[in-house]
CSV table of C-alpha atoms and ligand atoms in Angstrom, one decimal:
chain,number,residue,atom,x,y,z
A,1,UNK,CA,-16.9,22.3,-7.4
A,2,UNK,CA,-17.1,19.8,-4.7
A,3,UNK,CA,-18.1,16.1,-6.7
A,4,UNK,CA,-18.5,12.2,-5.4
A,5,UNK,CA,-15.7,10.3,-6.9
A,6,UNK,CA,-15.3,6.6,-7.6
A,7,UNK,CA,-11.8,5.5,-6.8
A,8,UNK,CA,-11.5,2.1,-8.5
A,9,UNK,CA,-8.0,0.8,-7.2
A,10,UNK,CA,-8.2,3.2,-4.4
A,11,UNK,CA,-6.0,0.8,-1.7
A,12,UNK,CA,-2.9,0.7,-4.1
A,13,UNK,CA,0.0,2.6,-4.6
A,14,UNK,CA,-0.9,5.3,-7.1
A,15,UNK,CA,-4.4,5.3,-6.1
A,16,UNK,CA,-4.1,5.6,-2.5
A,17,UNK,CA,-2.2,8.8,-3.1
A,18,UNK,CA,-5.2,10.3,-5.4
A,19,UNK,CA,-7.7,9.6,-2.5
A,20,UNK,CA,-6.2,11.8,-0.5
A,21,UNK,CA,-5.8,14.3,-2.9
A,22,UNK,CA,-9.5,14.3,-3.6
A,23,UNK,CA,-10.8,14.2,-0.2
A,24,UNK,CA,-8.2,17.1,0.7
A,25,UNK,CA,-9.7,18.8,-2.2
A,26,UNK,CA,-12.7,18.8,-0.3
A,27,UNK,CA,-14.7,15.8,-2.8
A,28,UNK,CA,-16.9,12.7,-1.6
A,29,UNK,CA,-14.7,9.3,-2.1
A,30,UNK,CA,-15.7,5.9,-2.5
A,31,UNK,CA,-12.9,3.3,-3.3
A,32,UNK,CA,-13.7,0.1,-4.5
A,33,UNK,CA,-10.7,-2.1,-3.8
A,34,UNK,CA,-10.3,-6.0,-4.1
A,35,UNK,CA,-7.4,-6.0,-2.2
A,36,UNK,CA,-5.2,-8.4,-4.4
A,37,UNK,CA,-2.7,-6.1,-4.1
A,38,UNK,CA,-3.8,-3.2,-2.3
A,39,UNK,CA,-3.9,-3.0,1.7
A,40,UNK,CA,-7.4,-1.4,3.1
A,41,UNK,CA,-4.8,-0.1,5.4
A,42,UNK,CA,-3.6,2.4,2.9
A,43,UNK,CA,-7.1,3.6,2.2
A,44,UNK,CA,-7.1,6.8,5.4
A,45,UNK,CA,-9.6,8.7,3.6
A,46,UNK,CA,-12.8,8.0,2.1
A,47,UNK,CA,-15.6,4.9,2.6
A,48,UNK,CA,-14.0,1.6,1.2
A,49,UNK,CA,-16.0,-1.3,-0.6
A,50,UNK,CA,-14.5,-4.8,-0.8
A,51,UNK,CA,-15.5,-5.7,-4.4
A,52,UNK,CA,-14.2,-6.1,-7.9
A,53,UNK,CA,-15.0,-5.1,-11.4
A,54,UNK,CA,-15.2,-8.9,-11.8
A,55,UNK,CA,-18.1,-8.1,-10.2
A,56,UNK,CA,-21.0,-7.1,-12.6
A,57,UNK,CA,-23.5,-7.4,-9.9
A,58,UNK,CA,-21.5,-5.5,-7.1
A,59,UNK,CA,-21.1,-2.7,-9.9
A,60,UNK,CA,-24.7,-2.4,-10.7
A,61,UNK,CA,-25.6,-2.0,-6.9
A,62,UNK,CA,-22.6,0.4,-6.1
A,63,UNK,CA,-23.8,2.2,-9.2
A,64,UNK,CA,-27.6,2.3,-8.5
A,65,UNK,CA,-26.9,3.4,-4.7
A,66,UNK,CA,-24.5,6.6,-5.5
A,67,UNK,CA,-24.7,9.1,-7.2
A,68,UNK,CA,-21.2,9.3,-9.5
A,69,UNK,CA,-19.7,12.5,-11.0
A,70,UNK,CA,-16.8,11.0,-12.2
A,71,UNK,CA,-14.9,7.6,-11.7
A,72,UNK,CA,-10.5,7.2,-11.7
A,73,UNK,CA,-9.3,3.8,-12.5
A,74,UNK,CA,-6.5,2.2,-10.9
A,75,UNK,CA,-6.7,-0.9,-11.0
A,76,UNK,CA,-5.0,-2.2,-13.4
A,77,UNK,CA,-2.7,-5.2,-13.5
A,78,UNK,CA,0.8,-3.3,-14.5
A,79,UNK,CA,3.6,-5.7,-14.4
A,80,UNK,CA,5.5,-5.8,-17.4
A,81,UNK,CA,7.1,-9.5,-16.8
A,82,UNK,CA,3.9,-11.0,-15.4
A,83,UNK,CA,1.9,-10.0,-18.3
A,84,UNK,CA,4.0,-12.0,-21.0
A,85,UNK,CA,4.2,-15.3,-18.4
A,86,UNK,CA,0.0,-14.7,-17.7
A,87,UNK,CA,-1.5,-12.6,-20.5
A,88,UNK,CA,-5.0,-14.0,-20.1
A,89,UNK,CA,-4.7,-12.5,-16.5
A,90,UNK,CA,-3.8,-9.0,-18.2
A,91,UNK,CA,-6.5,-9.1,-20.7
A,92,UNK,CA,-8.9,-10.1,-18.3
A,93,UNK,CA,-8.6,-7.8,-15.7
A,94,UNK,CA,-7.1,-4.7,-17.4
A,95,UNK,CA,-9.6,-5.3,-20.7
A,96,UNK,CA,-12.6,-7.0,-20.2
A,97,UNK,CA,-13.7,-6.0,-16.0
A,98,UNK,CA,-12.8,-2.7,-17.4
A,99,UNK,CA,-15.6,-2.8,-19.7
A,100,UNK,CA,-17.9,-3.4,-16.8
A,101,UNK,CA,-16.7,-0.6,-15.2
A,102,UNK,CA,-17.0,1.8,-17.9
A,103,UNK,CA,-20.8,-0.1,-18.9
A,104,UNK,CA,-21.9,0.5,-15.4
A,105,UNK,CA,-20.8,3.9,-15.7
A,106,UNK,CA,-22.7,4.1,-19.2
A,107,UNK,CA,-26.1,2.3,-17.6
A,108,UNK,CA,-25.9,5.0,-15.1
A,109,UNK,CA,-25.2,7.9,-16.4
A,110,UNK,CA,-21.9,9.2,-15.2
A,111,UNK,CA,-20.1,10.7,-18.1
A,112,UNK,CA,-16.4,11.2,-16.5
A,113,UNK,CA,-13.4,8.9,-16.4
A,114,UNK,CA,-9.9,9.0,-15.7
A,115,UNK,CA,-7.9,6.2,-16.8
A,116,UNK,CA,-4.2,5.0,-15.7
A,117,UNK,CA,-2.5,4.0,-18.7
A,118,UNK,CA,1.2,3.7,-19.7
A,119,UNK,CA,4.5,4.6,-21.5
A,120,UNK,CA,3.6,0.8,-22.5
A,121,UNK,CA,1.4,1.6,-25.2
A,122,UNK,CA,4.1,2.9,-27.3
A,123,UNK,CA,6.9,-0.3,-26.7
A,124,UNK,CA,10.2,0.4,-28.9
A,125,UNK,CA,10.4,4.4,-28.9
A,126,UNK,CA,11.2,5.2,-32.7
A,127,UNK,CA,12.0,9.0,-31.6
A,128,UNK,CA,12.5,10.1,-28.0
A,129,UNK,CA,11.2,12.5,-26.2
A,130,UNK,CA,8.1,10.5,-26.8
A,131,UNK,CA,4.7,12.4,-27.5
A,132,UNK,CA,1.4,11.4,-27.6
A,133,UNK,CA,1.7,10.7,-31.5
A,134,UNK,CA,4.5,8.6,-31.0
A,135,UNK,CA,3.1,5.2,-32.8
A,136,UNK,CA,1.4,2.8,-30.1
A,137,UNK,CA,3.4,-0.4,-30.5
A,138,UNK,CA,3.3,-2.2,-27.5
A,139,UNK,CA,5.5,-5.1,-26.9
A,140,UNK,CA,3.9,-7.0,-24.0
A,141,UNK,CA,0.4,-7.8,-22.9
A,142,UNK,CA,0.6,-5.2,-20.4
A,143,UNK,CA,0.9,-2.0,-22.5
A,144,UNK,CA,-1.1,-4.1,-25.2
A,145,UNK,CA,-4.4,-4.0,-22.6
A,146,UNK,CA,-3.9,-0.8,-22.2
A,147,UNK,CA,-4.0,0.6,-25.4
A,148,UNK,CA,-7.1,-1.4,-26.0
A,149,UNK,CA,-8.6,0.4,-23.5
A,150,UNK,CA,-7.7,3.4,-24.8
A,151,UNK,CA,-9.1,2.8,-28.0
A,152,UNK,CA,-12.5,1.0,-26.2
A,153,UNK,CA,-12.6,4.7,-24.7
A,154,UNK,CA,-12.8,6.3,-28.4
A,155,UNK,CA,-15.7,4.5,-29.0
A,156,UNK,CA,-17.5,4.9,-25.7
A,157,UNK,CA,-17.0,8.6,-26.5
A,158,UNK,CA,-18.4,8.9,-29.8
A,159,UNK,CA,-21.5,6.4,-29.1
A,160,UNK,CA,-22.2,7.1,-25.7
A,161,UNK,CA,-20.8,10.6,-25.0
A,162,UNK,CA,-18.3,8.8,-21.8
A,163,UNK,CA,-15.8,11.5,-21.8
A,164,UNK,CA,-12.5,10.2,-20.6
A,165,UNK,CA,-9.0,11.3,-20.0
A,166,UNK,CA,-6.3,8.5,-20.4
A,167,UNK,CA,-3.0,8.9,-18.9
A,168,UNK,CA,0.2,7.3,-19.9
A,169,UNK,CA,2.6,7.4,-17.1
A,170,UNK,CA,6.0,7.1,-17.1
A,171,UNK,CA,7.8,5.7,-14.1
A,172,UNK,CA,5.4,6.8,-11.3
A,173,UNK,CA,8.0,7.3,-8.2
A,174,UNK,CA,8.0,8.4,-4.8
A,175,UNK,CA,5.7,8.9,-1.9
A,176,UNK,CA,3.4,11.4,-0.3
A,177,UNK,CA,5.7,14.1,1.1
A,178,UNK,CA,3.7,14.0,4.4
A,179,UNK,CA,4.8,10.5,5.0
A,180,UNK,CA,1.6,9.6,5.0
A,181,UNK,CA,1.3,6.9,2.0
A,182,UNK,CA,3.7,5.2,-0.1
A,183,UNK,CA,4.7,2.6,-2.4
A,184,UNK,CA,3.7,-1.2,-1.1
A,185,UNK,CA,4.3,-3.6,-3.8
A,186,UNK,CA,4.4,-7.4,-3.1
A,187,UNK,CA,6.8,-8.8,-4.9
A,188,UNK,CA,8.5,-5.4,-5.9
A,189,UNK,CA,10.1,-4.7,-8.7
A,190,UNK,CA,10.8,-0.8,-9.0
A,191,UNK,CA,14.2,0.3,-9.1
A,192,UNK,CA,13.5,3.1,-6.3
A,193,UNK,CA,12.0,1.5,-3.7
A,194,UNK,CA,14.3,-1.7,-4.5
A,195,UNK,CA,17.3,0.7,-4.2
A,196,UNK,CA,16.4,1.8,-1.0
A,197,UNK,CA,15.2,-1.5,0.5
A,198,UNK,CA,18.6,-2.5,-0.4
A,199,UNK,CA,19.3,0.0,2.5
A,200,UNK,CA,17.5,-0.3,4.5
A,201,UNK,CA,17.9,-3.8,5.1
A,202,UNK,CA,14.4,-5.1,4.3
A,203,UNK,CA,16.1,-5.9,0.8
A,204,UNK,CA,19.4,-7.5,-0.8
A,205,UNK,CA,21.9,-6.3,-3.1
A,206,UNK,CA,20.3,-4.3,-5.9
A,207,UNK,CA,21.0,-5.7,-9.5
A,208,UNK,CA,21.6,-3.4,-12.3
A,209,UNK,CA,19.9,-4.7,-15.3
A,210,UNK,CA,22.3,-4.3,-18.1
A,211,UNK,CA,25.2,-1.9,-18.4
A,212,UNK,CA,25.5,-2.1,-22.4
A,213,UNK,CA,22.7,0.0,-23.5
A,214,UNK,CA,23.7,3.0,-25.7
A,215,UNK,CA,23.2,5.1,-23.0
A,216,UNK,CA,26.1,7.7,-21.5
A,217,UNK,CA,26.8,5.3,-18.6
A,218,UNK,CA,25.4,2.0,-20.1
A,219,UNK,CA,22.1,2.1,-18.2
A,220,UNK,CA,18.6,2.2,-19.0
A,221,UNK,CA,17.5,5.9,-18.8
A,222,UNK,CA,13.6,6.6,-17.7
A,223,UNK,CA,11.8,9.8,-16.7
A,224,UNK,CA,10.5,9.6,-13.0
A,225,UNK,CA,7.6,11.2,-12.2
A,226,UNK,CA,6.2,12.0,-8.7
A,227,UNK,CA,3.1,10.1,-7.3
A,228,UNK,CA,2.1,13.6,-6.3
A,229,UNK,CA,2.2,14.9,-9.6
A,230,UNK,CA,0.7,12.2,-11.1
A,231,UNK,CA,-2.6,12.6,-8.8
A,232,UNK,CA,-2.9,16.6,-10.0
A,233,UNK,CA,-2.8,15.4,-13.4
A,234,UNK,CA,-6.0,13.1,-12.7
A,235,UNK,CA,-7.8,15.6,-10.5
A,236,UNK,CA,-6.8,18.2,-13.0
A,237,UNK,CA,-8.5,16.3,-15.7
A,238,UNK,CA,-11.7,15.7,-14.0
A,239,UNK,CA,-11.8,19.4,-13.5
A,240,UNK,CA,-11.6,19.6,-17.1
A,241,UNK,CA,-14.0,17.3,-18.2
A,242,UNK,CA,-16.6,18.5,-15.3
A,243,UNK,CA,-16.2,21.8,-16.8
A,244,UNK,CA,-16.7,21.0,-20.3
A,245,UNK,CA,-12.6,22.0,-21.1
A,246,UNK,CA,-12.3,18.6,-21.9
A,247,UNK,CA,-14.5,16.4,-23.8
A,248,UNK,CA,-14.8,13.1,-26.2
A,249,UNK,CA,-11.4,10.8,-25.5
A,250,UNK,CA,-8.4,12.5,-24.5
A,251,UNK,CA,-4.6,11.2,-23.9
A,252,UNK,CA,-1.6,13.1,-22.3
A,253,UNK,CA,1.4,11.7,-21.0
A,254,UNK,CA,3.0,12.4,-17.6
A,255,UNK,CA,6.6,12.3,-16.8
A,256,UNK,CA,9.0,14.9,-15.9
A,257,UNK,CA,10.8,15.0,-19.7
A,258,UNK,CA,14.0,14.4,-18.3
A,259,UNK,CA,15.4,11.4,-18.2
A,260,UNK,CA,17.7,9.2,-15.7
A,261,UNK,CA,19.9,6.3,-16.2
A,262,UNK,CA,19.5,3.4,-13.6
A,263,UNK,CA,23.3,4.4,-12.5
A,264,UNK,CA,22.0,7.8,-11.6
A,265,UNK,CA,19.0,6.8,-9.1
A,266,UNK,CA,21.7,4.7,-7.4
A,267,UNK,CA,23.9,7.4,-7.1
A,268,UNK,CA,21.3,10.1,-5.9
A,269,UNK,CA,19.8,7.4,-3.8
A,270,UNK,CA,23.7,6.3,-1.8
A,271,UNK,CA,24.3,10.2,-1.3
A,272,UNK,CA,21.0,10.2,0.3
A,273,UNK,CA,21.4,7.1,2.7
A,274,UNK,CA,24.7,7.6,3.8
A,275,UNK,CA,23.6,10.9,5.4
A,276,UNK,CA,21.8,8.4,7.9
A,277,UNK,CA,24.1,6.3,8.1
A,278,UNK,CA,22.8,3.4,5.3
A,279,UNK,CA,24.9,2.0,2.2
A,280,UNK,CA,23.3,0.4,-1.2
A,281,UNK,CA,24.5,-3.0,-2.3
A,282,UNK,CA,24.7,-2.6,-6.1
A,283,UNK,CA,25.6,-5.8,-8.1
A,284,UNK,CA,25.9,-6.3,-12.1
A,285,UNK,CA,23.5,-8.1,-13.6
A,286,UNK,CA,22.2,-8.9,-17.4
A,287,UNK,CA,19.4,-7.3,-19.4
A,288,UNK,CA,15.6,-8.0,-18.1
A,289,UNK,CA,14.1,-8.7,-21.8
A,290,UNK,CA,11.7,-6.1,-22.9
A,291,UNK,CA,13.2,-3.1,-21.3
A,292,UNK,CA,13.8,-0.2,-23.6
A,293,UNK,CA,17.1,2.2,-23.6
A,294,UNK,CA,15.3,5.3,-23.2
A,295,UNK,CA,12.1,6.6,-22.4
A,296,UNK,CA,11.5,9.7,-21.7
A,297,UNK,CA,8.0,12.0,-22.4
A,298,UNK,CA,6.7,14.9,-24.0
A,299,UNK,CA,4.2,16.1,-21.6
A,300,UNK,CA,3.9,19.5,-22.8
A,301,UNK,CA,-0.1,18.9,-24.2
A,302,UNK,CA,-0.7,17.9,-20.7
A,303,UNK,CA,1.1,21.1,-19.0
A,304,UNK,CA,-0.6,23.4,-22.1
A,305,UNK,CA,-4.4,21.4,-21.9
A,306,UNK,CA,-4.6,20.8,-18.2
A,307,UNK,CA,-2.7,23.4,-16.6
A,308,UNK,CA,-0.4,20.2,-15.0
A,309,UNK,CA,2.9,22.4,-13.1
A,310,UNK,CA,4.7,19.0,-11.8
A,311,UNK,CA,5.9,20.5,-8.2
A,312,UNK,CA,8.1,17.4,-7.5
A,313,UNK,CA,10.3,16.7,-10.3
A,314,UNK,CA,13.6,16.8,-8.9
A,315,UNK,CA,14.7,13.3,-9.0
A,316,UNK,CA,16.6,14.1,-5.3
A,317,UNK,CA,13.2,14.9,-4.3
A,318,UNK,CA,11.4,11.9,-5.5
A,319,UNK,CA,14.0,9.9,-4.0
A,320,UNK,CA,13.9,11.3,-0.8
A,321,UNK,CA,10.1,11.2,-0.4
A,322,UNK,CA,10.5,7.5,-0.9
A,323,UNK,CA,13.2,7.0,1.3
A,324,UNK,CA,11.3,8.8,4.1
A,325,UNK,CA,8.3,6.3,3.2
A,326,UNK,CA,11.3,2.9,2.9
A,327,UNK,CA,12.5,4.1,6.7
A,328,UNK,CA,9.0,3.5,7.8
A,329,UNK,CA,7.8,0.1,6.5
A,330,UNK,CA,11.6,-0.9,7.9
A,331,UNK,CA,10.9,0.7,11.5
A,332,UNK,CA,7.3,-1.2,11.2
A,333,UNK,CA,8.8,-4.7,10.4
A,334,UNK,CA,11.3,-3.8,13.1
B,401,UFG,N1,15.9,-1.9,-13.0
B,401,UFG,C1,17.1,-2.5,-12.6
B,401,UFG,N2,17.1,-3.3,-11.5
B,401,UFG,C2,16.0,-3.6,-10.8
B,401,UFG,C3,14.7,-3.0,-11.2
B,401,UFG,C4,14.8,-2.2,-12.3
B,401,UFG,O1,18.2,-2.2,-13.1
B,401,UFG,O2,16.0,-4.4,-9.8
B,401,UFG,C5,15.9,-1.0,-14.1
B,401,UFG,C6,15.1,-1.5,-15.3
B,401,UFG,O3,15.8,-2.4,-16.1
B,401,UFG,C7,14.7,-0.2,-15.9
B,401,UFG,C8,14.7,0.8,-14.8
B,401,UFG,O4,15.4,0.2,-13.7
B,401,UFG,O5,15.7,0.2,-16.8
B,401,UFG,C9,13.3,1.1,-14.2
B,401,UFG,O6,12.6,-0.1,-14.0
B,401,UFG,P1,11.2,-0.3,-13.3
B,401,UFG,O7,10.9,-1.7,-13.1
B,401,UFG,O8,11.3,0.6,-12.0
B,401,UFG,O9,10.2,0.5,-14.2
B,401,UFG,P2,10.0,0.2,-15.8
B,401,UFG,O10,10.6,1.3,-16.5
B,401,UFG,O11,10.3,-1.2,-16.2
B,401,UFG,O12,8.4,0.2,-15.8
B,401,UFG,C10,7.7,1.4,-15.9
B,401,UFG,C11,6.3,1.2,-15.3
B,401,UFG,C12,5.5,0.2,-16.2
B,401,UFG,C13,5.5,0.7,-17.6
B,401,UFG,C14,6.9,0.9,-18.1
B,401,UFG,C15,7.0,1.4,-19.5
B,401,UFG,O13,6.4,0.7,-14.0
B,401,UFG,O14,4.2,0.2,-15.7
B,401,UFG,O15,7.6,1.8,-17.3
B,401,UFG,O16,7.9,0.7,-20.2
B,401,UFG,F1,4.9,-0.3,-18.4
């Protein structure tokens, strides 16, 4: 069923990937970008509008001149730190201009929405692997506006029949494995691509943040999960909903349900740049506050619900998709 998507967030990392999923897939695509931190560059399929869900106006006119089947929702303000040091920012962008996105989409009658959410919503994992149950507990204004969302999204569903499918990453890693897109984040603060600037040279030493966990090695241990995968999931669950499989407000979680400690990126990440020739700087560094031991998912409603096979989730894979991507920003800034 070929459909006309709204990409909201469609010039960023995650949602630059799902754009070209869709219009692979054969579907319409409008993204509708601000470009605070996405690059118009980065948008190679689709029509892109300059605007922002700030934008009440710009979403009634978008709105009123297409005809929607379904909208994705990227963009989202999703840094942890940021988001104790600027809540207001957080609950402004990632709570309230969603509301006008999901109003416009209520005014106008489009009744399907996918929703980036988080591993955030649950903070302090009382049992890992984590499943959807798992309490939602956020610690930070980041995974706090999300869940808020999520539960905005309950009652859009039962009052205005929006049916919605949220979706909690876990550590979305990686890069299109056509070399095509990747991840562009200014400042950065991902341990992947971090890693691997470290090797390529467009970054310094990388610091490990904290080798006293109770973890095997010491290190923080999170489940990586392929920017690849990720986009099935969504285009997986606008199948669903477009089909009737899927209906009211529904949550899955994505991630790979295995985990890996910070210590084994690095290591899988060196073995992988010294075949050409690089080397990661590693230094030891203290604990970056709010960062949990462990968290790794229980995805299995999402692979038993929406059919979701993750095709990528080596970790050696992931890593190497994203150092393909890393050797060509370095090339670029030359
Ligand atoms: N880390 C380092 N050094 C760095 C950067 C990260 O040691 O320079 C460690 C972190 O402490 C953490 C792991 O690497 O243990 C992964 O850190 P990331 O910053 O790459 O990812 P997070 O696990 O902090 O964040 C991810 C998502 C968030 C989401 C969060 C859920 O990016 O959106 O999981 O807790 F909120």
């Amino acid at each position: 069923m070929q459909m006309k998507i709204l990409v909201v967030g469609g010039a960023g990392y995650i949602g630059s990937h799902m754009v070209k999923r869709l219009a692979l897939g054969g579907h319409e695509v409008v993204v509708l970008d601000d470009l605070s931190t996405g690059f118009a560059s980065q948008v190679k399929w689709g029509r892109l509008v300059v605007g922002s869900t700030a934008d009440t106006e710009r979403l009634a006119s978008l709105f009123g001149e297409n005809r929607f089947d379904g909208v994705m929702h990227f963009a989202g303000s999703s840094l942890v730190g940021e988001s104790v040091a600027a809540p207001a920012r957080y609950y402004r962008n990632n709570v309230a201009h969603t509301l006008n996105l999901l109003d416009a989409m209520v005014s106008h009658g489009v009744r399907h929405f996918v929703f980036s959410s988080t591993a955030a919503v649950y903070g302090e994992p009382v049992a890992v692997p984590i499943g959807e149950a798992h309490p939602r507990s956020p610690i930070n204004p980041y995974g706090a506006s999300k869940w808020m969302v999520e539960r905005v999204l309950q009652d859009y569903a039962a009052a205005y029949r929006l049916n919605s499918v949220s979706l909690r990453y876990f550590n979305a890693s990686g890069a299109d494995p056509d070399g095509e897109l990747g991840e562009c984040h200014d400042p950065e603060t991902h341990l992947i691509p971090l890693v691997l600037q470290s090797a390529s040279g467009r970054g310094g030493p990388v610091t490990v943040f904290g080798r006293d966990y109770p973890t095997p090695d010491g290190t923080c241990i999170r489940d990586y999960v392929h920017v690849t995968d990720l986009c099935e999931a969504h285009a997986l669950a606008l199948e669903a909903m477009a089909s009737g499989r899927c209906k009211g407000a529904m949550t899955f979680n994505l991630g790979n349900e295995e985990g890996a400690s910070v210590h084994a990126v690095i290591d899988v990440a060196q073995e992988l740049v010294r075949q050409d020739g690089y080397e990661i700087a590693v230094r030891e560094g203290s604990r970056r506050p709010g960062d949990p031991a462990v968290l790794v998912a229980d995805s299995s409603l999402a692979r038993q619900t929406l059919g979701w096979q993750p095709q990528f989730g080596r970790l050696s894979q992931i890593v190497a998709h994203a150092w393909h991507w890393e050797k060509a920003l370095a090339r670029q800034d030359g």
